[in-house]
Structures are given as structure tokens and as C-alpha cells.
Coordinates of C-alpha atoms in Angstrom, one line a residue:
Chain A
X1 CA 17.9 -19.4 -20.9
X2 CA 18.3 -15.9 -20.3
X3 CA 16.2 -14.4 -23.1
X4 CA 13.2 -13.3 -21.1
X5 CA 14.9 -12.4 -17.9
X6 CA 14.9 -8.7 -18.8
X7 CA 11.2 -8.7 -19.0
X8 CA 10.9 -8.6 -15.3
X9 CA 13.0 -5.5 -14.9
X10 CA 10.2 -2.9 -15.5
X11 CA 8.0 -4.6 -13.0
X12 CA 10.6 -4.7 -10.3
X13 CA 11.0 -1.0 -10.7
X14 CA 7.2 -0.6 -10.6
X15 CA 6.7 -2.6 -7.4
X16 CA 9.6 -0.8 -5.8
X17 CA 7.9 2.6 -6.4
X18 CA 4.2 1.5 -6.0
X19 CA 4.4 -1.0 -3.3
X20 CA 7.5 -0.9 -1.3
X21 CA 7.9 2.8 -1.0
X22 CA 4.3 3.5 0.1
X23 CA 4.6 0.7 2.6
X24 CA 7.7 2.1 4.0
X25 CA 5.9 5.4 4.3
X26 CA 3.6 3.7 6.7
X27 CA 6.3 2.6 9.0
X28 CA 8.1 6.1 8.7
X29 CA 4.9 8.0 9.7
X30 CA 4.0 5.5 12.4
X31 CA 7.3 6.1 14.2
X32 CA 7.6 9.9 13.7
X33 CA 6.0 12.9 15.4
X34 CA 3.3 14.8 13.5
X35 CA 4.0 18.1 12.0
X36 CA 7.5 17.2 10.8
X37 CA 9.0 18.5 7.7
X38 CA 9.9 15.9 5.1
X39 CA 13.6 16.3 5.9
X40 CA 13.5 16.5 9.8
X41 CA 12.0 13.4 11.5
X42 CA 11.6 13.0 15.0
X43 CA 11.2 9.5 15.9
X44 CA 8.8 8.4 18.6
X45 CA 6.7 5.7 19.9
X46 CA 3.9 7.9 21.1
X47 CA 1.6 7.0 18.2
X48 CA 1.7 3.3 19.5
X49 CA 1.5 4.3 23.0
X50 CA -1.6 6.5 22.4
X51 CA -3.3 3.7 20.7
X52 CA -2.7 1.1 23.4
X53 CA -3.3 3.5 26.5
X54 CA -6.4 5.3 25.2
X55 CA -9.6 3.7 26.6
X56 CA -11.7 4.7 23.6
X57 CA -9.2 3.3 21.0
X58 CA -8.7 0.0 23.0
X59 CA -12.5 -0.4 23.1
X60 CA -12.6 0.1 19.4
X61 CA -9.8 -2.5 18.9
X62 CA -11.7 -4.9 21.2
X63 CA -15.0 -4.4 19.4
X64 CA -13.4 -5.1 16.0
X65 CA -11.8 -8.3 17.2
X66 CA -15.0 -9.3 18.7
X67 CA -17.3 -8.6 15.7
X68 CA -14.7 -10.3 13.4
X69 CA -14.5 -13.3 15.7
X70 CA -18.3 -13.8 15.8
X71 CA -18.6 -13.2 12.1
X72 CA -15.9 -15.9 11.6
X73 CA -17.6 -18.3 14.0
X74 CA -21.0 -18.0 12.4
X75 CA -19.4 -18.4 9.0
X76 CA -17.9 -21.7 10.1
X77 CA -21.0 -22.9 11.7
X78 CA -23.2 -22.0 8.9
X79 CA -20.8 -22.6 6.0
X80 CA -19.8 -26.0 7.0
X81 CA -23.3 -27.6 6.6
X82 CA -23.8 -25.7 3.4
X83 CA -20.6 -26.9 1.9
X84 CA -21.4 -30.5 3.1
X85 CA -24.8 -30.4 1.5
X86 CA -23.3 -29.1 -1.7
X87 CA -20.6 -31.9 -1.7
X88 CA -23.5 -34.4 -1.5
X89 CA -25.3 -33.1 -4.6
X90 CA -25.0 -34.8 -8.0
X91 CA -22.1 -33.6 -10.1
X92 CA -24.3 -31.3 -12.3
X93 CA -26.0 -29.9 -9.1
X94 CA -22.8 -29.2 -7.6
X95 CA -21.6 -27.1 -10.4
X96 CA -24.7 -25.2 -10.5
X97 CA -24.7 -24.6 -6.8
X98 CA -21.0 -23.4 -6.7
X99 CA -21.8 -21.1 -9.7
X100 CA -24.9 -19.7 -7.7
X101 CA -22.8 -19.0 -4.6
X102 CA -20.1 -17.4 -6.5
X103 CA -22.2 -15.2 -8.6
X104 CA -23.2 -12.7 -5.9
X105 CA -19.6 -12.3 -4.9
X106 CA -19.0 -10.7 -8.4
X107 CA -21.5 -8.0 -7.6
X108 CA -20.1 -4.9 -5.9
X109 CA -19.9 -5.6 -2.2
X110 CA -21.1 -2.0 -1.5
X111 CA -24.2 -2.6 -3.6
X112 CA -25.0 -5.9 -1.7
X113 CA -24.5 -4.2 1.6
X114 CA -26.6 -1.4 0.8
X115 CA -29.5 -3.8 -0.2
X116 CA -29.8 -4.8 3.5
X117 CA -30.7 -1.2 4.5
X118 CA -34.3 -1.5 3.3
X119 CA -34.7 -5.0 4.6
X120 CA -33.5 -4.4 8.1
X121 CA -35.4 -1.1 8.7
X122 CA -37.9 -0.8 11.5
X123 CA -40.7 -0.8 9.1
X124 CA -38.8 -3.1 6.6
X125 CA -39.7 -6.5 5.2
X126 CA -38.0 -8.5 8.0
X127 CA -39.9 -6.7 10.7
X128 CA -43.1 -7.0 8.6
X129 CA -42.5 -10.9 8.4
X130 CA -41.8 -11.0 12.1
X131 CA -45.0 -9.1 12.7
X132 CA -47.0 -12.1 11.3
X133 CA -45.7 -14.0 14.3
X134 CA -46.7 -11.1 16.6
X135 CA -43.0 -10.1 17.1
X136 CA -41.5 -6.8 17.0
X137 CA -40.9 -4.5 15.6
X138 CA -37.3 -5.2 16.4
X139 CA -34.7 -2.6 15.9
X140 CA -32.1 -4.3 13.8
X141 CA -30.4 -1.5 11.7
X142 CA -27.6 0.3 13.4
X143 CA -26.8 -2.6 15.9
X144 CA -24.0 -5.2 16.2
X145 CA -26.6 -7.8 14.8
X146 CA -26.8 -5.8 11.5
X147 CA -23.0 -5.3 11.2
X148 CA -22.4 -9.0 11.8
X149 CA -25.1 -9.9 9.4
X150 CA -23.7 -7.8 6.7
X151 CA -20.3 -9.3 7.2
X152 CA -21.7 -12.9 7.2
X153 CA -23.5 -12.0 4.1
X154 CA -20.5 -10.6 2.2
X155 CA -17.9 -13.0 3.5
X156 CA -19.5 -16.4 3.9
X157 CA -19.1 -17.4 0.2
X158 CA -15.3 -17.7 0.8
X159 CA -15.9 -20.1 3.7
X160 CA -18.3 -22.2 1.7
X161 CA -16.1 -22.5 -1.3
X162 CA -12.9 -23.3 0.7
X163 CA -14.6 -26.1 2.8
X164 CA -16.3 -27.4 -0.4
X165 CA -12.9 -27.7 -2.1
X166 CA -11.4 -29.6 0.7
X167 CA -14.5 -31.9 1.0
X168 CA -14.3 -32.6 -2.7
X169 CA -10.6 -33.5 -2.6
X170 CA -11.5 -36.2 0.0
X171 CA -11.2 -39.7 -1.4
X172 CA -14.8 -41.1 -1.1
X173 CA -13.4 -44.7 -0.6
X174 CA -12.2 -43.6 2.8
X175 CA -15.8 -43.5 3.9
X176 CA -16.6 -46.9 2.5
X177 CA -13.7 -48.2 4.2
X178 CA -14.7 -46.6 7.6
X179 CA -18.2 -48.1 7.1
X180 CA -16.8 -51.5 6.3
X181 CA -14.7 -51.4 9.5
X182 CA -18.0 -50.8 11.4
X183 CA -18.1 -47.1 11.8
X184 CA -21.5 -45.5 11.8
X185 CA -22.2 -42.2 10.0
X186 CA -21.5 -40.1 13.0
X187 CA -18.2 -41.9 13.7
X188 CA -17.0 -41.7 10.2
X189 CA -17.9 -38.0 10.0
X190 CA -16.1 -37.2 13.2
X191 CA -13.1 -39.4 12.4
X192 CA -12.7 -39.1 8.7
X193 CA -14.6 -36.3 6.9
X194 CA -14.1 -33.7 9.7
X195 CA -10.3 -34.0 10.1
X196 CA -9.8 -34.2 6.3
X197 CA -11.8 -30.9 5.7
X198 CA -10.1 -28.9 8.5
X199 CA -7.5 -27.5 6.0
X200 CA -10.6 -25.9 4.1
X201 CA -11.9 -24.6 7.4
X202 CA -8.7 -23.0 8.3
X203 CA -8.1 -21.2 5.1
X204 CA -11.8 -20.2 5.2
X205 CA -11.3 -18.6 8.5
X206 CA -8.4 -16.5 7.2
X207 CA -10.4 -15.3 4.2
X208 CA -13.3 -14.3 6.5
X209 CA -11.4 -12.9 9.4
X210 CA -9.0 -10.7 7.5
X211 CA -11.7 -8.7 5.7
X212 CA -14.0 -8.7 8.7
X213 CA -11.6 -7.0 11.0
X214 CA -10.6 -4.3 8.6
X215 CA -13.9 -3.6 7.0
X216 CA -15.0 -0.1 7.4
X217 CA -18.0 0.5 5.1
X218 CA -20.2 -2.3 6.6
X219 CA -20.1 -0.9 10.1
X220 CA -20.6 2.6 8.4
X221 CA -23.7 1.6 6.2
X222 CA -25.3 -0.9 8.7
X223 CA -24.0 0.2 11.9
X224 CA -24.7 3.9 11.5
X225 CA -22.4 6.7 12.1
X226 CA -21.8 5.9 15.8
X227 CA -20.6 2.4 15.1
X228 CA -16.8 2.7 15.1
X229 CA -14.3 -0.2 14.2
X230 CA -10.7 0.0 13.6
X231 CA -11.1 0.6 10.0
X232 CA -13.4 3.7 10.6
X233 CA -10.7 5.1 13.0
X234 CA -8.2 4.8 10.3
X235 CA -10.4 6.3 7.8
X236 CA -11.2 9.4 9.9
X237 CA -7.5 9.9 10.7
X238 CA -6.7 10.2 7.1
X239 CA -9.8 11.9 5.6
X240 CA -11.1 14.0 8.5
X241 CA -8.8 14.7 11.3
X242 CA -5.5 14.5 9.2
X243 CA -3.3 12.9 11.8
X244 CA -1.4 10.6 9.4
X245 CA 1.2 9.5 11.9
X246 CA -1.5 8.2 14.3
X247 CA -3.4 6.6 11.4
X248 CA -0.2 5.0 10.2
X249 CA 0.5 3.5 13.6
X250 CA -3.0 2.0 13.8
X251 CA -2.7 0.6 10.3
X252 CA 0.7 -0.9 11.1
X253 CA -0.7 -2.5 14.3
X254 CA -3.6 -3.9 12.2
X255 CA -1.4 -5.2 9.4
X256 CA 1.0 -6.9 11.8
X257 CA -1.8 -8.6 13.7
X258 CA -3.2 -9.8 10.4
X259 CA 0.0 -10.9 8.8
X260 CA 0.9 -12.8 12.0
X261 CA -2.4 -14.6 12.1
X262 CA -2.2 -15.5 8.5
X263 CA 1.4 -16.9 8.9
X264 CA 0.3 -19.1 11.8
X265 CA -3.0 -20.4 10.1
X266 CA -0.7 -21.3 7.1
X267 CA 1.5 -23.2 9.4
X268 CA -1.4 -25.0 10.9
X269 CA -2.8 -25.5 7.5
X270 CA 0.4 -27.3 6.3
X271 CA 0.7 -29.4 9.5
X272 CA -3.0 -30.4 9.3
X273 CA -2.7 -31.2 5.6
X274 CA 0.4 -33.4 6.0
X275 CA -1.1 -35.0 9.2
X276 CA -4.2 -35.9 7.3
X277 CA -2.2 -37.6 4.4
X278 CA -0.3 -39.9 6.8
Chain B
X1 CA -33.0 -45.9 3.3
X2 CA -35.3 -43.6 5.1
X3 CA -32.4 -42.0 6.9
X4 CA -30.6 -41.3 3.6
X5 CA -33.8 -39.8 2.1
X6 CA -34.2 -37.5 5.0
X7 CA -30.7 -36.4 4.9
X8 CA -31.0 -35.5 1.3
X9 CA -34.1 -33.5 2.0
X10 CA -32.4 -31.8 4.8
X11 CA -29.6 -30.9 2.5
X12 CA -31.9 -29.6 -0.1
X13 CA -33.7 -27.3 2.6
X14 CA -30.2 -26.0 3.8
X15 CA -29.5 -25.1 0.2
X16 CA -32.8 -23.5 -0.5
X17 CA -32.4 -21.4 2.5
X18 CA -28.8 -20.5 1.5
X19 CA -29.9 -19.3 -1.9
X20 CA -32.7 -17.3 -0.5
X21 CA -30.3 -15.6 1.9
X22 CA -27.9 -14.8 -1.0
X23 CA -30.4 -13.7 -3.5
X24 CA -33.2 -12.1 -1.6
X25 CA -31.3 -8.7 -1.1
X26 CA -30.4 -8.8 -4.7
X27 CA -33.9 -9.2 -5.9
X28 CA -35.1 -6.8 -3.4
X29 CA -33.0 -4.1 -4.7
X30 CA -34.0 -4.9 -8.3
X31 CA -37.8 -4.7 -7.4
X32 CA -37.5 -1.5 -5.5
X33 CA -35.6 0.2 -8.3
X34 CA -38.9 0.1 -10.2
X35 CA -40.9 1.5 -7.1
X36 CA -43.1 4.6 -7.8
X37 CA -42.3 6.2 -4.4
X38 CA -39.2 7.0 -2.5
X39 CA -39.9 4.3 0.0
X40 CA -37.4 1.4 0.4
X41 CA -40.1 -0.6 2.3
X42 CA -43.4 -0.2 0.7
X43 CA -44.0 -1.0 -3.0
X44 CA -46.5 1.4 -4.5
X45 CA -46.5 0.9 -8.2
X46 CA -44.4 0.2 -11.3
X47 CA -42.4 3.2 -12.5
X48 CA -39.0 3.8 -14.3
X49 CA -38.6 7.3 -12.6
X50 CA -35.5 6.3 -10.7
X51 CA -33.9 5.2 -14.0
X52 CA -34.7 8.5 -15.7
X53 CA -33.3 10.3 -12.6
X54 CA -30.1 8.2 -12.6
X55 CA -29.5 8.8 -16.2
X56 CA -30.1 12.6 -16.0
X57 CA -27.9 12.8 -13.0
X58 CA -24.4 13.6 -14.3
X59 CA -22.7 12.3 -11.2
X60 CA -24.1 8.8 -11.6
X61 CA -23.4 8.7 -15.4
X62 CA -19.9 9.8 -14.9
X63 CA -19.3 7.2 -12.2
X64 CA -20.5 4.5 -14.4
X65 CA -18.2 5.7 -17.2
X66 CA -15.2 6.1 -14.8
X67 CA -15.7 2.7 -13.4
X68 CA -15.9 0.9 -16.8
X69 CA -13.1 3.0 -18.2
X70 CA -10.7 2.4 -15.3
X71 CA -11.7 -1.3 -15.2
X72 CA -10.9 -1.8 -18.9
X73 CA -7.6 0.1 -19.0
X74 CA -6.4 -1.5 -15.6
X75 CA -7.4 -5.0 -17.0
X76 CA -5.4 -4.5 -20.3
X77 CA -2.5 -3.0 -18.7
X78 CA -2.2 -5.5 -15.7
X79 CA -2.9 -8.5 -18.1
X80 CA -0.1 -7.5 -20.4
X81 CA 2.4 -6.6 -17.7
X82 CA 1.5 -9.3 -15.4
X83 CA 1.9 -12.0 -18.1
X84 CA 5.1 -10.6 -19.4
X85 CA 6.6 -10.5 -15.8
X86 CA 5.5 -13.9 -15.0
X87 CA 7.1 -15.3 -18.1
X88 CA 10.2 -13.3 -17.3
X89 CA 10.3 -14.6 -13.6
X90 CA 9.8 -18.3 -14.8
X91 CA 13.3 -17.9 -16.4
X92 CA 14.8 -15.9 -13.6
X93 CA 16.7 -16.8 -10.4
X94 CA 14.8 -18.2 -7.5
X95 CA 15.8 -15.4 -5.3
X96 CA 14.3 -12.7 -7.6
X97 CA 11.1 -14.8 -8.0
X98 CA 10.9 -15.1 -4.1
X99 CA 11.4 -11.4 -3.7
X100 CA 8.8 -10.3 -6.2
X101 CA 6.3 -12.9 -5.0
X102 CA 6.7 -11.6 -1.3
X103 CA 6.3 -8.1 -2.4
X104 CA 3.2 -9.0 -4.5
X105 CA 1.7 -10.5 -1.4
X106 CA 1.8 -7.2 0.4
X107 CA -1.4 -5.8 -1.5
X108 CA -3.0 -9.2 -1.7
X109 CA -2.7 -10.1 2.0
X110 CA -2.8 -6.7 3.5
X111 CA -6.3 -5.3 4.3
X112 CA -7.3 -3.0 1.6
X113 CA -7.2 0.0 3.9
X114 CA -3.7 -0.3 4.6
X115 CA -2.8 -0.5 0.9
X116 CA -5.0 2.3 0.3
X117 CA -3.5 4.9 3.0
X118 CA 0.0 3.8 1.8
X119 CA -0.8 5.0 -1.6
X120 CA -2.7 8.0 -0.4
X121 CA 0.5 9.2 1.6
X122 CA 2.6 8.3 -1.4
X123 CA 0.8 10.4 -3.9
X124 CA 0.5 13.3 -1.3
X125 CA 4.1 13.2 -0.6
X126 CA 5.0 13.3 -4.2
X127 CA 2.4 16.2 -4.5
X128 CA 0.6 14.4 -7.3
X129 CA -2.9 15.7 -7.6
X130 CA -5.4 12.9 -6.8
X131 CA -7.9 12.0 -9.4
X132 CA -8.4 9.9 -12.3
X133 CA -4.7 9.0 -13.0
X134 CA -3.9 8.2 -9.3
X135 CA -6.9 5.9 -9.1
X136 CA -5.9 4.2 -12.3
X137 CA -2.3 3.7 -11.2
X138 CA -3.6 2.2 -7.8
X139 CA -5.9 -0.2 -9.8
X140 CA -3.1 -1.4 -12.1
X141 CA -1.0 -1.9 -8.9
X142 CA -3.4 -4.2 -7.2
X143 CA -4.6 -6.0 -10.3
X144 CA -1.1 -7.1 -11.6
X145 CA -0.4 -9.6 -8.6
X146 CA -3.7 -11.3 -9.3
X147 CA -2.8 -11.9 -13.0
X148 CA 0.5 -13.1 -12.0
X149 CA -1.1 -15.6 -9.5
X150 CA -3.2 -17.0 -12.3
X151 CA -0.6 -17.1 -15.0
X152 CA 2.4 -18.6 -13.0
X153 CA 0.9 -22.0 -12.3
X154 CA 0.2 -22.5 -16.1
X155 CA 3.9 -21.5 -16.8
X156 CA 5.1 -24.1 -14.2
X157 CA 3.2 -26.8 -16.0
X158 CA 4.7 -25.6 -19.4
X159 CA 7.3 -28.0 -21.0
X160 CA 10.6 -26.0 -21.2
X161 CA 11.5 -28.2 -24.1
X162 CA 8.9 -26.5 -26.2
X163 CA 10.6 -23.3 -26.1
X164 CA 14.1 -24.8 -26.7
X165 CA 12.5 -26.7 -29.7
X166 CA 11.1 -23.4 -31.1
X167 CA 14.4 -21.6 -30.7
X168 CA 16.4 -24.4 -32.2
X169 CA 14.0 -24.4 -35.2
X170 CA 15.0 -20.8 -35.8
X171 CA 12.2 -18.8 -34.0
X172 CA 13.3 -15.6 -32.5
X173 CA 12.6 -15.2 -28.8
X174 CA 9.8 -12.9 -29.5
X175 CA 8.3 -15.5 -31.9
X176 CA 8.8 -18.2 -29.3
X177 CA 7.0 -16.0 -26.8
X178 CA 4.0 -15.1 -29.0
X179 CA 3.7 -18.4 -30.9
X180 CA 4.6 -20.9 -28.3
X181 CA 4.3 -19.7 -24.6
X182 CA 1.4 -17.4 -24.8
X183 CA -1.1 -19.9 -26.6
X184 CA -0.1 -22.6 -24.1
X185 CA -0.9 -20.2 -21.1
X186 CA -3.9 -18.7 -22.5
X187 CA -6.5 -20.1 -20.0
X188 CA -4.3 -18.6 -17.2
X189 CA -4.3 -15.2 -18.9
X190 CA -8.0 -15.1 -19.5
X191 CA -8.9 -16.0 -16.0
X192 CA -6.2 -13.5 -14.7
X193 CA -7.9 -10.8 -16.9
X194 CA -11.3 -11.7 -15.5
X195 CA -10.2 -11.4 -11.9
X196 CA -8.6 -8.1 -12.7
X197 CA -11.6 -6.7 -14.3
X198 CA -14.0 -7.6 -11.5
X199 CA -11.4 -6.5 -8.8
X200 CA -11.1 -3.2 -10.4
X201 CA -14.9 -2.8 -11.2
X202 CA -15.9 -3.7 -7.6
X203 CA -13.2 -1.9 -5.8
X204 CA -14.3 0.7 -3.1
X205 CA -11.6 1.0 -0.4
X206 CA -8.5 1.7 -2.6
X207 CA -10.4 3.9 -5.0
X208 CA -12.0 5.8 -2.2
X209 CA -8.6 6.8 -0.7
X210 CA -6.8 7.5 -3.9
X211 CA -9.2 9.6 -5.9
X212 CA -10.0 13.2 -5.7
X213 CA -11.1 16.1 -7.9
X214 CA -14.6 14.8 -8.2
X215 CA -13.7 11.6 -9.9
X216 CA -15.8 8.9 -8.4
X217 CA -16.6 5.4 -9.3
X218 CA -19.8 3.4 -8.6
X219 CA -18.8 2.2 -5.1
X220 CA -17.8 5.6 -3.9
X221 CA -21.0 7.0 -5.2
X222 CA -23.2 4.4 -3.3
X223 CA -21.1 5.0 -0.3
X224 CA -21.5 8.7 -0.2
X225 CA -25.1 8.7 -1.4
X226 CA -26.5 5.9 0.9
X227 CA -26.3 8.4 3.8
X228 CA -29.8 9.6 2.9
X229 CA -32.7 7.7 1.0
X230 CA -32.0 7.9 -2.6
X231 CA -33.8 5.3 -4.7
X232 CA -31.6 6.1 -7.7
X233 CA -29.0 4.0 -6.0
X234 CA -31.3 1.0 -6.4
X235 CA -31.5 1.7 -10.2
X236 CA -27.7 2.2 -10.4
X237 CA -27.3 -1.1 -8.3
X238 CA -29.6 -2.8 -10.7
X239 CA -27.5 -1.7 -13.7
X240 CA -24.4 -2.9 -12.0
X241 CA -26.0 -6.4 -11.2
X242 CA -27.1 -6.5 -14.8
X243 CA -23.5 -5.7 -16.1
X244 CA -21.8 -8.2 -14.1
X245 CA -24.4 -10.9 -14.8
X246 CA -24.2 -10.3 -18.5
X247 CA -20.3 -10.3 -18.4
X248 CA -20.3 -13.5 -16.4
X249 CA -22.7 -15.0 -18.8
X250 CA -20.5 -14.1 -21.7
X251 CA -17.5 -15.6 -20.0
X252 CA -19.3 -18.8 -19.2
X253 CA -21.2 -19.3 -22.4
X254 CA -18.6 -18.2 -25.0
X255 CA -16.1 -21.2 -24.3
X256 CA -19.2 -23.7 -24.7
X257 CA -20.1 -22.1 -28.1
X258 CA -16.5 -22.2 -29.2
X259 CA -16.2 -25.8 -28.2
X260 CA -19.3 -26.6 -30.2
X261 CA -18.0 -24.8 -33.4
X262 CA -14.7 -26.6 -33.0
X263 CA -16.5 -29.8 -32.8
X264 CA -18.4 -29.0 -36.0
X265 CA -15.2 -28.2 -37.8
X266 CA -13.9 -31.5 -36.9

């Protein structure tokens, strides 16, 4: 069966030009000095050294990881009960809820993030609401709170959907068996439901952490101009200060961190999944 | 029994709060798009002035046009190319398949900003002027892997004997392709096209880095305009929400209508 093989050739050529070459450019620029001609490269590690040794950039990297970590943690803690509640609805209710949770993700992320501006303002609705209880006004816009809130709002649907899928795959008879064998609700949740839903939690974590660590418009819109994460540093290297070599090095560091964490979570995912089946 | 009941009520409360969290900002933006004043926090009366302003603002109407145009072209091209390539790969060696899949993973798994700057440098090194064409090429590039991801599983579950049978019965390979394979994998193609459309329609990061020459899409416009209060963005956002809801509605309702029609035929 060779008839259709040649149909792949155009795409192989396309990805070589449009994916492989541009990615190699990042590597090339990351390891060369700025101001080089296209033909005379001078290899260097300076770009990486600069990122690791510079106090400001280290703080930015640290802050990005910290924000992404808390975003992911909150998404797990809130997403799990939500997914659990959905899984316990009637079949019809489940379909409707999943559709309702998916719908906002189809609306432009920028638009949804922008929507929070008016809500979080000092004289916004949220502060008006808090004012009813005699609290505030609390400054929320342009704080870490606003940035994490924006990220949770944008990314938690991925977590809910992943956990829900793994809860749904679970054989409900296992819970009956656990109950028959004398387990109470808490025990059967901790010993049966939770371990079986872990693969969903793990893939949810990657789906939230990845965009959280690299996002640059959420910190810009909700964190204000002063709030800088790794994504913002990369943006400014390419669009304002024009230091492509340094920008490439930062991108490469970020891509490697993310690829490695994806690789390891996939491994955990596989071992958890096979462990659960046994 | 009581415990079960209270758990069910607890679940309902959690879900109600979830929906409030998801939909409040969206309704907020829709309501304030009809606000008479500039304020984003105080509603002072119903008016359509921000819609009038939006439609008289050429930057905004152009952005809507570019967004739709690019999404349509990128969807068409990536659906055709992605489907053809996926079919070709299903008949190719494992090594080639693995290589293409790994390369496809790069834009899917990498943060958007990494893909974006790689293209920015690529276009600049080639001295291609950034604008409509570069943005379109970028969109086609990141849409194709998603089409392939949704078509390939359908191809895997396809019975290879079907194609053999078609060829034995005298069909040309092209006929086997269009009459046998494509109809069988149609659901995968449709969902791939849908994913491609929304990916392109909603994209901000890659568009932002690969465009130039005053060509903006809706996301870029929202990003650049949101630095100061501009209620026209609310109107624009409401239009976006409306477009996506209508598109989703059609996608979800059309199959139901078609099913009913087919039942009537029988």
C-alpha cells in the first residue's frame, strides 16, 4: 500500500521550513553574540549566564514559577470538587454542565481577561459588594491576587475537564465493592476514587502550569505595567529592546523547563495509570 | 439518606458558584457595552453609542474582518492539508510518522510565545515584510497539527480492507480516497476544522509577534486598546462572544437537525 505515501511530502517540506528551521533559529541566536552578521557567528554562553546571574531576571523567573505554582495549586483544590460534583449529576445534567464549562473557553482569552478589569477596580463591583459588609475598598487590580485570579479563571476549565474525564472512566462498581467490604464514604474516596482520578489531576496540572508560566498578557492586563513575568521579559527583548540573542536564551530555558516537566508528568501519568489498573 | 441529600445540595451549591464565576465577567462585559457613560463600574443608562463608535472606527471593523478572514482561510487550508497528510502518514513508515508527530508536538507543547518568536525571527531573517501573509502562514502552521491530532485516531480505527476492496473493485486511488476514506473519517475532519477555527479566531500571542504593517486581529486590538478606558472594547467583546456562541450553537444543533431529518427519511 504505497498509493498515498507521497501525500505526506508537501507537509514534510512545510514543517521543515515553518517549524524546524525557526526553532533552530532560537537555538542559534541563544548561543551567539548579539550584533553578528548572518555569516559570522561567535558562539557564547553569555546570554544564559546573564539570565542566571542577573538578580532582576532571577527574581522574574522565581516570581513566574511561584505564580504558576499557586495558580496550579488553586486549580487543583477548586477544580477537583467541581469535577467531582459534575460527575455525580444525572447524565443529562452532566452533559449540560460540561458544555457550560467548555463554552467560555471558546471565547477569546484576552476578552475574558479584560472583563475582570472593571470588576476588580477600586470602585468596581467586587469592592462595592465587599463594602456591603463594611470591608474595603481593597486594592485588587495590579496585584499578584489579580494575576493569579486571571490565570485561574482562564485555565481552570482544563483542570475540571481532565479530572472529570478520569472520574467518568472509573468503574462505579468499585465503589459498591468498597462499600460491601465495609469501607465508609471517606475511606472509599481516599482508597478508590482519589487514586483512580490521579492521572486526570496530573494531566490537568500540565495543562494549567504550561500556559501559566509563559503567559504574558494576563500579568500585563491585570498586573499592570510594573508586573513582569518571564513572558513579559521575552516580549520586551523582541519588541522593544531588540536583543534577540538574550530573548532566545530565555525562551530556550523556558521551553526546556516546560518540555522536561511535561515529559516527567507523562511518565508519572503512565505509571499511575498502569498502577491503578492492577 | 440525609447525608446523601446534603451532599447533593452541597454539589449543587458548588456548581452554582462555578457558573457564577465563569459567566459573571462575561455578562458584566455585555451589560456595560450598553452603558451610556464611559465608566466600567457605574451603569448610567442604556445606549448603543459604543456600538456606533465601534462600527465607525475603521481599526475595529478591519480587525474583525482580518480575524474572520484569517480564521476562514487558515481553517480551510489546514483542514485539507492536515487530512491529506494524516491519510498519507497512515500508509507510511513508522519512522516517518514518528518524526512528523514529534515535530508537530513542538508548536502544540511549546508555550505560544516560543513558537511566536521563532516565527518572528524566521520572517525577519528572510526579510519578509510582516503583515497579513506572515500572520496567515503562522496560523496555518499552528492549526495543521490540531487537525491531524483529531483525524489520525479516526484513521487508526478505519478498516484497511475497505480500501483494498475499493481498489480491487476498480476504484482509482483518488476515488478510494474521496469515496471511501474521507466519508469514514468525516467526524474527525469536522472536529479538527472546528478546533482550527477557534484556535485561529482566538489567537493572540502568535498573531501579535508575526503581524505588522497595521494588520491587527481582535485580540491584538483588545490588548493594545485596553491600556486606557475604552468602552468600545466592551462592544467589540460582546460581538465576539455573540459570534462564538452562534458558531457553537450551529455546530451543536446542526447534527441534531440532520439526525431528525434522516430519521424522517427512514
